[in-house]
C-alpha positions as CSV (number, residue, x, y, z in Angstrom):
1,M,22.5,3.4,-89.8
2,P,24.3,2.2,-86.7
3,L,23.9,3.4,-83.7
4,S,26.8,4.2,-81.5
5,I,27.5,6.4,-78.0
6,I,30.9,7.1,-76.7
7,T,31.5,6.8,-73.0
8,N,34.0,6.9,-70.3
9,R,33.1,2.7,-70.1
10,T,31.8,0.0,-72.5
11,Y,28.6,-0.6,-70.3
12,L,25.2,0.8,-69.6
13,Q,23.6,0.3,-65.9
14,E,21.2,1.0,-63.5
15,N,20.8,4.5,-62.9
16,D,22.7,6.2,-66.3
17,L,21.3,8.5,-68.6
18,S,22.0,8.3,-72.0
19,E,20.4,8.8,-75.6
20,I,21.2,5.4,-76.6
21,V,19.0,4.1,-73.5
22,P,15.6,4.4,-75.6
23,T,17.0,1.6,-78.3
24,F,17.4,-0.8,-75.3
25,K,13.8,-0.5,-73.9
26,Q,12.1,-0.4,-77.6
27,F,14.1,-3.8,-78.2
28,L,13.0,-5.0,-75.1
29,N,9.4,-4.4,-75.3
30,K,9.1,-5.8,-78.6
31,M,10.5,-9.0,-77.3
32,G,7.9,-8.3,-74.2
33,Y,10.7,-8.3,-71.6
34,F,10.0,-4.2,-70.8
35,T,6.7,-2.2,-70.5
36,G,7.9,0.7,-69.3
37,E,8.2,4.5,-70.3
38,I,10.3,4.7,-73.1
39,N,12.7,7.4,-72.4
40,S,16.8,7.9,-71.6
41,I,16.9,6.7,-67.9
42,F,18.2,3.5,-66.8
43,G,16.0,2.6,-64.0
44,Y,15.0,-0.6,-62.2
45,D,12.4,-1.6,-64.9
46,L,14.7,-1.5,-67.8
47,R,17.5,-3.2,-64.9
48,S,14.7,-6.1,-64.3
49,A,13.9,-6.8,-68.2
50,V,17.7,-6.8,-68.9
51,I,18.2,-9.4,-66.3
52,Q,15.0,-11.4,-67.4
53,Y,16.5,-11.1,-70.9
54,Q,19.7,-12.4,-70.0
55,T,18.5,-15.1,-67.6
56,L,16.6,-16.8,-71.0
57,R,19.6,-16.0,-73.7
58,H,22.0,-17.7,-70.9
59,L,24.1,-14.8,-69.9
60,T,25.1,-13.4,-66.5
61,A,22.1,-11.7,-65.4
62,D,23.5,-9.0,-63.8
63,G,21.3,-5.9,-65.6
64,V,24.0,-4.4,-66.7
65,I,24.3,-4.2,-70.8
66,G,27.7,-4.4,-72.2
67,N,29.2,-6.2,-75.2
68,K,28.2,-9.7,-74.3
69,T,24.6,-8.4,-74.0
70,I,24.3,-6.5,-76.8
71,N,25.9,-9.2,-79.0
72,K,23.1,-11.2,-78.0
73,M,20.1,-8.7,-78.6
74,R,21.9,-8.1,-82.1
75,E,21.2,-12.1,-82.7
76,D,17.8,-11.0,-81.6
77,G,17.2,-8.3,-84.0
78,L,18.6,-5.0,-82.3
79,G,20.4,-3.4,-85.4
80,E,23.7,-2.2,-85.4
81,V,24.4,-0.4,-81.7
82,S,27.6,-0.1,-79.9
83,I,28.9,1.0,-76.9
84,E,32.6,2.6,-77.5
85,Y,35.2,3.8,-74.8
86,I,37.0,6.9,-75.2
87,Y,39.9,7.6,-72.6
88,N,39.2,10.6,-70.9
89,D,41.6,11.6,-68.2
90,N,39.6,14.7,-66.6
């Protein structure tokens, strides 16, 4: 079953708190980039792991998990994960 999160933007970055973050941590741990605690906090350690992954996969190494990074992760076996944008004018 695909895992998705609806948010007010189409990316995750350092200091975000999200139920989808553990999925990325587990994936990057399996790939050998992440060794920290598996929780919902997008901290410095996850940002560093994302930068390593992005660098080796020839992506912009900004530590942000957006569509290009997710697409590469899918190619490497992440599975169906998406970050869906929802407009909120509150």
